[in-house]
Tab-separated table of C-alpha atoms in Angstrom:
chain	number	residue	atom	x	y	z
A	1	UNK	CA	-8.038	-7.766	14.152
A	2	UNK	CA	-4.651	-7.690	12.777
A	3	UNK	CA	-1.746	-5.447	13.874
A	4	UNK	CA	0.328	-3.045	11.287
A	5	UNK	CA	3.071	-4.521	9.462
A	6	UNK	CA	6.767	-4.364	10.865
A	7	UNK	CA	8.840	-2.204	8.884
A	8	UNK	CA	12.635	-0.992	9.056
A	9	UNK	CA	13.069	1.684	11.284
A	10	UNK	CA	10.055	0.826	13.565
A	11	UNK	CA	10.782	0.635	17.313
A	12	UNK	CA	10.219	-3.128	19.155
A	13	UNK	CA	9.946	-3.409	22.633
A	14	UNK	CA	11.186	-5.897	24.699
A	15	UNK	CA	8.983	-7.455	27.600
A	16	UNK	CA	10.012	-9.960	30.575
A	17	UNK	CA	6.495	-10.801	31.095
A	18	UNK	CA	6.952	-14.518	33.505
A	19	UNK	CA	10.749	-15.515	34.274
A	20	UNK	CA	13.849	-13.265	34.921
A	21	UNK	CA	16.103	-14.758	33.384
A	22	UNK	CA	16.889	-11.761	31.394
A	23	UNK	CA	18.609	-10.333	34.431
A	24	UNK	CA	21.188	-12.838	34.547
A	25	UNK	CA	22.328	-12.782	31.050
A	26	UNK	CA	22.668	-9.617	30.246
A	27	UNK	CA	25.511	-9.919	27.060
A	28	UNK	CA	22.833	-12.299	25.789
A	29	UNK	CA	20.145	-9.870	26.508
A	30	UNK	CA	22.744	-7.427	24.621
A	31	UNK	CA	22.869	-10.161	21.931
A	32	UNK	CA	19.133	-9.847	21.041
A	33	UNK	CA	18.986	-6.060	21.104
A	34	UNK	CA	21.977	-5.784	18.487
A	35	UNK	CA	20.612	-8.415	16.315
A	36	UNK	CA	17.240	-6.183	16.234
A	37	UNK	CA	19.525	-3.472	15.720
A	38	UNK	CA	21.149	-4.967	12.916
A	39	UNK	CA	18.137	-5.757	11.378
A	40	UNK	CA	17.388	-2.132	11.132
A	41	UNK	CA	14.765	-1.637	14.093
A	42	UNK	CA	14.975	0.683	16.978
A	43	UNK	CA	14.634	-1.380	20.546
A	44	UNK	CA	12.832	-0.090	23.324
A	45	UNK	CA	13.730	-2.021	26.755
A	46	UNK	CA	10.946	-1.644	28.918
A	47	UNK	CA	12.061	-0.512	32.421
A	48	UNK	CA	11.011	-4.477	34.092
A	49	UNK	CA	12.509	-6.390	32.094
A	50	UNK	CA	15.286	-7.327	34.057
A	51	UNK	CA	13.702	-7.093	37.020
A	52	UNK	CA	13.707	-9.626	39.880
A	53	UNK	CA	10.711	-10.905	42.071
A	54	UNK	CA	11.006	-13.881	43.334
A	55	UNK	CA	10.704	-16.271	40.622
A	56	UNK	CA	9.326	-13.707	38.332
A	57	UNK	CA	10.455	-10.718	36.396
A	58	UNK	CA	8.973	-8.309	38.928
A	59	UNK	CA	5.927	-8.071	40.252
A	60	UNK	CA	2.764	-8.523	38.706
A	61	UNK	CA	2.129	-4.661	38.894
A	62	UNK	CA	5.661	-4.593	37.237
A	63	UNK	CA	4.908	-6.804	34.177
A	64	UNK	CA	1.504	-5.583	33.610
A	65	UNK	CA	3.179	-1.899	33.999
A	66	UNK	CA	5.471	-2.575	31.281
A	67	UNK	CA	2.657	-4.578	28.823
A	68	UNK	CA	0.666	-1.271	29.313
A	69	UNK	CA	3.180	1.471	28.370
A	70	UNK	CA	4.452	-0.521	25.555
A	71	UNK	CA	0.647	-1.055	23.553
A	72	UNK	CA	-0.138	2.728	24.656
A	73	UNK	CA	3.157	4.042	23.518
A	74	UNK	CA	2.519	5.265	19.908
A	75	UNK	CA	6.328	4.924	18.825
A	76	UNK	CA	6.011	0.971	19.869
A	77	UNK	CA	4.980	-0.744	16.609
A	78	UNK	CA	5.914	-4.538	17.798
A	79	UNK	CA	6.111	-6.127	21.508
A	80	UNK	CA	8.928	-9.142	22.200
A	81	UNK	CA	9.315	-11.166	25.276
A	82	UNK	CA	12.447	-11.785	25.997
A	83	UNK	CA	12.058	-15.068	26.804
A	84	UNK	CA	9.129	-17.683	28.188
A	85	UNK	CA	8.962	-18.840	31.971
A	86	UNK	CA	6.049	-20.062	34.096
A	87	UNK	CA	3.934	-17.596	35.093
A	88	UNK	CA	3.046	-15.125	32.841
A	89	UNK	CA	-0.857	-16.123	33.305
A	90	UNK	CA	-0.807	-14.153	36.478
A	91	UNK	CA	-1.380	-10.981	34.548
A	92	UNK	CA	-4.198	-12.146	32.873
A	93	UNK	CA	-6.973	-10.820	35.101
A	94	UNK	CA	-5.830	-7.335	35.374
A	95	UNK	CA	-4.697	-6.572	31.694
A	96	UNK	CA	-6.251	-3.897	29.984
A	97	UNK	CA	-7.754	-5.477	27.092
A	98	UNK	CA	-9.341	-2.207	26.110
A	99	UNK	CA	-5.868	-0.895	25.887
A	100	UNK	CA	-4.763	-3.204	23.640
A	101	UNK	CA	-7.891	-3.437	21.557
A	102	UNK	CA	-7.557	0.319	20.857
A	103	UNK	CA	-3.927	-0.114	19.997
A	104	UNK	CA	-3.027	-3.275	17.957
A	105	UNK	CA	0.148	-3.932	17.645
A	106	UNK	CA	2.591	-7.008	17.160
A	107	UNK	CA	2.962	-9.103	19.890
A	108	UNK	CA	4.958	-12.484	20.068
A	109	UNK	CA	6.957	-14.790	22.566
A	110	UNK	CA	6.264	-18.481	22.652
A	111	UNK	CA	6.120	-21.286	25.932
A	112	UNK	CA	4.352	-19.529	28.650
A	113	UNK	CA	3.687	-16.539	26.935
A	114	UNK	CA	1.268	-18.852	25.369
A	115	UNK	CA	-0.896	-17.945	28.323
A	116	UNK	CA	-0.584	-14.131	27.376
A	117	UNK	CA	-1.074	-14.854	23.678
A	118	UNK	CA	-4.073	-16.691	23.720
A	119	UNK	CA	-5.476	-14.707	26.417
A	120	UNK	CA	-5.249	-11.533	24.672
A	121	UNK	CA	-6.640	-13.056	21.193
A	122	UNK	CA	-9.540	-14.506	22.656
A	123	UNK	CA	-10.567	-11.037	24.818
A	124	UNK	CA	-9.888	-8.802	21.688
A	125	UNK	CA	-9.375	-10.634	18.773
A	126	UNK	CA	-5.849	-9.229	18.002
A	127	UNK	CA	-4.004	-11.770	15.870
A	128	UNK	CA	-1.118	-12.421	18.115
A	129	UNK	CA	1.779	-14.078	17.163
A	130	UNK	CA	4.160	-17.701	18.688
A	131	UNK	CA	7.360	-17.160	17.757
A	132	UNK	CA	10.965	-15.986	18.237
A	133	UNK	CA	12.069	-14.482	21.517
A	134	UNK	CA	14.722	-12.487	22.321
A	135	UNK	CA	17.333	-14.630	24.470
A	136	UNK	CA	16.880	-17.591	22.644
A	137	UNK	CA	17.102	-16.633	19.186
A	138	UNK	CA	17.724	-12.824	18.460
A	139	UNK	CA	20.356	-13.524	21.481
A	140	UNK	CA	22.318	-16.395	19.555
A	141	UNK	CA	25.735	-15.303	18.692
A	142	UNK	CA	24.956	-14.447	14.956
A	143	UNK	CA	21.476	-13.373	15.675
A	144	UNK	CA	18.343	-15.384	14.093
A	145	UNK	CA	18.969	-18.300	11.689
A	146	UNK	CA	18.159	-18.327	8.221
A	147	UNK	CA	15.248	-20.224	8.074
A	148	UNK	CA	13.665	-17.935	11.364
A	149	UNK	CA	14.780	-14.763	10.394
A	150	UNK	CA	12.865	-15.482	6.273
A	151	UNK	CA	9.905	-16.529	7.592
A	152	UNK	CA	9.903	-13.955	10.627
A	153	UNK	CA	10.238	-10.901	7.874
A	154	UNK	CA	7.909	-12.887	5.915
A	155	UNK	CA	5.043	-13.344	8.117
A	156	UNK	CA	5.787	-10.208	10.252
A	157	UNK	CA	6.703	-7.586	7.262
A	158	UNK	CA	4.784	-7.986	4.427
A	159	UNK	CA	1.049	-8.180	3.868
A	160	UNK	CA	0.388	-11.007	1.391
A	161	UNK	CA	-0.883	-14.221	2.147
A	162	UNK	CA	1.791	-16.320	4.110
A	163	UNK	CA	1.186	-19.193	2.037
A	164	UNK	CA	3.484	-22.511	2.026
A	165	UNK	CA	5.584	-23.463	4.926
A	166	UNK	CA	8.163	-25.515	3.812
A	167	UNK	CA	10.320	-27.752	6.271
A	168	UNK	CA	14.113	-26.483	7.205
A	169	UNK	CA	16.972	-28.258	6.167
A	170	UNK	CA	18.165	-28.658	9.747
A	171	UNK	CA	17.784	-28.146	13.290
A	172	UNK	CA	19.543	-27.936	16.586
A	173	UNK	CA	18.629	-28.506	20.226
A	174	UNK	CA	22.141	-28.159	21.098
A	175	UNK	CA	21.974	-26.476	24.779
A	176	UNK	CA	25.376	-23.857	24.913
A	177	UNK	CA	24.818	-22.372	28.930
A	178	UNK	CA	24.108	-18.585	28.195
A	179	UNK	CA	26.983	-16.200	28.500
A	180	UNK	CA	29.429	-18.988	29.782
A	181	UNK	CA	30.282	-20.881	26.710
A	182	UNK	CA	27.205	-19.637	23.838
A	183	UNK	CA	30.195	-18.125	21.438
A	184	UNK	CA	30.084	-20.885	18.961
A	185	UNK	CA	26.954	-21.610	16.141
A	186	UNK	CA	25.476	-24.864	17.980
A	187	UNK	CA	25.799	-28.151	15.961
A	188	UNK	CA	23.308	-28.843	13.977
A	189	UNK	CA	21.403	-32.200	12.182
A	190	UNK	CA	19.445	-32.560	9.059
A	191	UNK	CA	16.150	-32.166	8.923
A	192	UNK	CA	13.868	-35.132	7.938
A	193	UNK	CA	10.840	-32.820	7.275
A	194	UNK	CA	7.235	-33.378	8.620
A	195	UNK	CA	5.917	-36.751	9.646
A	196	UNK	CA	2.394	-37.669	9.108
A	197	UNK	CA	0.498	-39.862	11.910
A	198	UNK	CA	-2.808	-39.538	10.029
A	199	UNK	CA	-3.611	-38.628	6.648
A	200	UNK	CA	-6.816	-35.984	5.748
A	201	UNK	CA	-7.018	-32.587	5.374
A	202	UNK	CA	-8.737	-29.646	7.295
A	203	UNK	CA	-8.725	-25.686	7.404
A	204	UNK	CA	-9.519	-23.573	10.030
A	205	UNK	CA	-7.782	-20.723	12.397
A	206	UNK	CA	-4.818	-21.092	13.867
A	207	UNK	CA	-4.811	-21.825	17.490
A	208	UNK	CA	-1.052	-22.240	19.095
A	209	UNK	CA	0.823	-22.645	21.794
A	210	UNK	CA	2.645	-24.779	24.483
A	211	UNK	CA	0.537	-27.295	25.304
A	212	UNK	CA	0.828	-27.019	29.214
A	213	UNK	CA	0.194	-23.624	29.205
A	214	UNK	CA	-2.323	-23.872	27.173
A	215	UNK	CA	-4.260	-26.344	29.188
A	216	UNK	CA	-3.871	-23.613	31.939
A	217	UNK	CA	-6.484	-21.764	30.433
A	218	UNK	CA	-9.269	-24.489	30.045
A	219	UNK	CA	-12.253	-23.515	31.748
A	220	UNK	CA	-11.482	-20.002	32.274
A	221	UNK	CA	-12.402	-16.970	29.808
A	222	UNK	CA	-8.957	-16.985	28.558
A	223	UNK	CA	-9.489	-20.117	26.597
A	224	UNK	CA	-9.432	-19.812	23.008
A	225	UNK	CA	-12.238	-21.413	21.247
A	226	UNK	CA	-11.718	-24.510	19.422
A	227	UNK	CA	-14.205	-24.333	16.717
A	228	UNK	CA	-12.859	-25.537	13.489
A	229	UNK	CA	-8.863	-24.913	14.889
A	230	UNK	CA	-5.806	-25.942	13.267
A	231	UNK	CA	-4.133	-26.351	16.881
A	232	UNK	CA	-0.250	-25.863	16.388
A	233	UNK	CA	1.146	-27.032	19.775
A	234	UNK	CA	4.603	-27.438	21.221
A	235	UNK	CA	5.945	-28.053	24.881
A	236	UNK	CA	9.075	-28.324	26.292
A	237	UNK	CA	12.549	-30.163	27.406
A	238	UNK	CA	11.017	-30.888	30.940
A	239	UNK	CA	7.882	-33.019	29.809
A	240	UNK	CA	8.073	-36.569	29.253
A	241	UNK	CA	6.270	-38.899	26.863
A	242	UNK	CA	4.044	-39.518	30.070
A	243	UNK	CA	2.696	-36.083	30.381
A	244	UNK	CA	2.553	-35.827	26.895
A	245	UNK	CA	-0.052	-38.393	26.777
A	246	UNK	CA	-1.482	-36.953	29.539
A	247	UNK	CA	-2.244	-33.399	27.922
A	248	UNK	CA	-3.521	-34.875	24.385
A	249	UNK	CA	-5.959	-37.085	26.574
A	250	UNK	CA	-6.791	-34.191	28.734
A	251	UNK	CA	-8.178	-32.457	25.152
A	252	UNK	CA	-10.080	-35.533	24.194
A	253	UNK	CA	-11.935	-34.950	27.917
A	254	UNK	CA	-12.297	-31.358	26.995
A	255	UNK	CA	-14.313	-32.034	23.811
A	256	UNK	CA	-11.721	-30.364	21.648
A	257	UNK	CA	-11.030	-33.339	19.168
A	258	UNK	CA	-15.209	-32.750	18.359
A	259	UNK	CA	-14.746	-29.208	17.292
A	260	UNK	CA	-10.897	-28.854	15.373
A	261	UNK	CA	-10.226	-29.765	11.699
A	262	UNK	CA	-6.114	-30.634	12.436
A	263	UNK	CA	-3.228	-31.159	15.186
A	264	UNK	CA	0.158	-29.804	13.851
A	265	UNK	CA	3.290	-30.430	16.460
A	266	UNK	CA	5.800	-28.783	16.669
A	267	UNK	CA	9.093	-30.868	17.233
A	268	UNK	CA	10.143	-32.092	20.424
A	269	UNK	CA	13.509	-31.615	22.113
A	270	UNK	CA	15.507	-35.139	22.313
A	271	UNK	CA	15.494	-34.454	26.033
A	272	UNK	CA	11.469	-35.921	25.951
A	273	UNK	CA	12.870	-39.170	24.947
A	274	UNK	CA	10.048	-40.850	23.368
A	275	UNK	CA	9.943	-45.076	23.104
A	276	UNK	CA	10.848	-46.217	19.540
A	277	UNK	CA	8.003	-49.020	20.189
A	278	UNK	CA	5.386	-46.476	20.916
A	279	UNK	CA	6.525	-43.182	19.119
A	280	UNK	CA	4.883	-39.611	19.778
A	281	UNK	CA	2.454	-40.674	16.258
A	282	UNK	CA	1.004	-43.890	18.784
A	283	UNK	CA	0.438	-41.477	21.568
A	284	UNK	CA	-1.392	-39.019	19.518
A	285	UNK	CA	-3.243	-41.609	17.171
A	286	UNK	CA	-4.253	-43.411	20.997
A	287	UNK	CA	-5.685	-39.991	22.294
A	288	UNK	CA	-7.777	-38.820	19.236
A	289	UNK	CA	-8.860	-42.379	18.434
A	290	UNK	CA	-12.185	-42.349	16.793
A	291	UNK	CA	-11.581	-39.060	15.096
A	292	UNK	CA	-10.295	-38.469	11.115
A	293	UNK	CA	-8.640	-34.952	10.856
A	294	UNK	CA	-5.058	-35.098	10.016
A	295	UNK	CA	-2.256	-34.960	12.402
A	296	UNK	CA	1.280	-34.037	11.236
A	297	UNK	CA	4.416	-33.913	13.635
A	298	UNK	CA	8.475	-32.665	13.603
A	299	UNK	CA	7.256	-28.660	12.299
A	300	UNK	CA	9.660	-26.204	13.017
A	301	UNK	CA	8.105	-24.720	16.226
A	302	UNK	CA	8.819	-24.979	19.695
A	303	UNK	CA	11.835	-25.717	21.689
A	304	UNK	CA	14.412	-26.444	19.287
A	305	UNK	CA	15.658	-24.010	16.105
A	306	UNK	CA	14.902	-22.921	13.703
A	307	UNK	CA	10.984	-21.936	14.113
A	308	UNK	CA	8.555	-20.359	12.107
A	309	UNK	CA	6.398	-17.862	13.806
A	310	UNK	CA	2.440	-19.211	14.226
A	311	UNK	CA	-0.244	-16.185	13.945
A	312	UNK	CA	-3.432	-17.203	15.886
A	313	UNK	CA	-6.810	-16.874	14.177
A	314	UNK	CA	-5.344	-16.535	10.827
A	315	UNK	CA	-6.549	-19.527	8.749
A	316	UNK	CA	-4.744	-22.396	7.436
A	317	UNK	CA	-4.612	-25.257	5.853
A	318	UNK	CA	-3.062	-28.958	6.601
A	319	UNK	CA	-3.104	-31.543	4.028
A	320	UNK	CA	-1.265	-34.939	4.944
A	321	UNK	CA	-0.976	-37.041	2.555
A	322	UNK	CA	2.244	-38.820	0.261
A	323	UNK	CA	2.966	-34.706	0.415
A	324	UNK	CA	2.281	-32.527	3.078
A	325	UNK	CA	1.182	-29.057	2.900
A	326	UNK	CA	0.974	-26.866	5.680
A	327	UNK	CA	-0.287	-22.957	4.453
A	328	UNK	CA	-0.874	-19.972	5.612
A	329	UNK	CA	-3.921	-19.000	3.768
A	330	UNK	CA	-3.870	-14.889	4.317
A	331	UNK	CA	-1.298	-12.198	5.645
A	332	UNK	CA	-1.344	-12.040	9.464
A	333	UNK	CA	-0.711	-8.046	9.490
A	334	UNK	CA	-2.245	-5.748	7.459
């Protein structure tokens, strides 16, 4: 089930649906809303979303109150969370799937919104969407960089197949603290494109996400399924090469390298400072030995910039070779 296309003039909401970090930035918060603006959409700030619970953006009848109004409010054509956190799987047993199955609409945030995301995929089949958030990219001092904001309109705003996604030219995972010293364009470094840790090919749906979070849902009904998956996963600054390892072998125990046709990963942060004498590619080629799809690394998803927004369930294809081709075989609105 696909949502509508976005078009100029449509209204987006925005949606604090694990941390609150949004209340303690507010000109960043500003930031994101004027870059939206700019863009041409109307923004909708649900009333939560700067709320303050704890560690979360409200309560869990908060965030699930704002999640509700915005898929039943008919002027709401898109739904953004402002940014990711650590909890936003608490609302998954009381969201009204129903709801949102009788009114599809966009819906995207990436890191623990994962949790959300996949959750709400697998319980309706809405194609949902990992991708740009408010605070960290609309909320950058010129708004969404080149390579995000193309590929946003393109996968987000038109309804012909996706197609090729072609590496950046550079990226940055230059940390400026937000609203204390984020009024420069961070330094960036060029891009050495994708890096292929096992050649093949495969095609399947798209199933992405932040790793962690994603393993959160194993075992539950909130779990997407596997079958045939191009998994697209990413995880943060925080993890280490040793937790890393731990979460691909944790999929190997689940049974998931039986059932997907590709691993794409998105690119680390330098922060998860990986050993040049056993790279990321030897912890992944370690955890899916015995297996032959292909696994390609450094995409432009995740925790650094630029990204390209991932639509789950819409299929793809991976082909690593001499070349790699990673394609978006369909339109993920309609």
């Amino acid at each position: 089930m696909k949502p509508a296309q976005l078009n100029v003039g449509d209204t987006i909401a925005i949606v604090s649906p694990a941390s609150a970090v949004a209340a303690y930035v507010p000109r960043r918060l500003q930031r994101g809303i004027e870059t939206l603006e700019r863009m041409g959409f109307k923004v909708l700030l649900m009333p939560n979303a700067t709320a303050v619970h704890s560690h979360t953006a409200g309560t869990i009848g908060e965030r699930l109150q704002d999640l509700h109004m915005a898929f039943k409010n008919p002027d709401v054509k898109a739904i953004f969370a402002a940014i990711g956190g650590f909890n936003s799987h608490q609302l998954l047993d009381e969201l009204d799937y129903e709801l949102i199955r009788n009114n599809p609409k966009i819906f995207m945030g990436y890191s623990d919104i994962t949790a959300l995301l996949s959750g709400i995929q697998t319980k309706t089949g809405l194609t949902t969407f990992v991708g740009p958030a408010i605070l960290p990219q609309f909320g950058q001092l010129h708004g969404l960089d080149d390579y995000t904001k193309k590929w946003f309109e393109r996968t987000l705003m038109q309804t012909d197949p996706i197609g090729p996604i072609e590496a950046s030219d550079e990226w940055t995972d230059e940390g400026l603290r937000w609203d204390v010293n984020d009024d420069r364009r961070r330094t960036h470094v060029a891009n050495d494109g994708y890096v292929v840790a096992r050649t093949g090919e495969g095609t399947g749906p798209i199933v992405a996400g932040n790793l962690g979070t994603l393993l959160l849902l194993a075992g539950t009904p909130y779990m997407p399924s596997l079958d045939g998956a191009v998994l697209m996963l990413e995880d943060d600054e925080s993890e280490t090469p040793e937790t890393i390892d731990r979460y691909f072998t944790q999929l190997r125990h689940l049974g998931a390298y039986e059932k997907i046709s590709g691993i794409v990963v998105g690119r680390f942060h330098s922060k998860v400072e990986f050993d040049p004498d056993f790279p990321l590619k030897d912890i992944l080629l370690r955890a899916t030995r015995g297996y032959d799809f292909p696994i390609v690394l450094n995409a432009d998803f995740g925790h650094t910039d630029p990204v390209f927004p991932l639509p789950n369930g819409i299929q793809a294809t991976v082909s690593a070779g001499e070349r790699v081709v990673i394609e978006m075989l369909e339109s993920a609105v309609k």
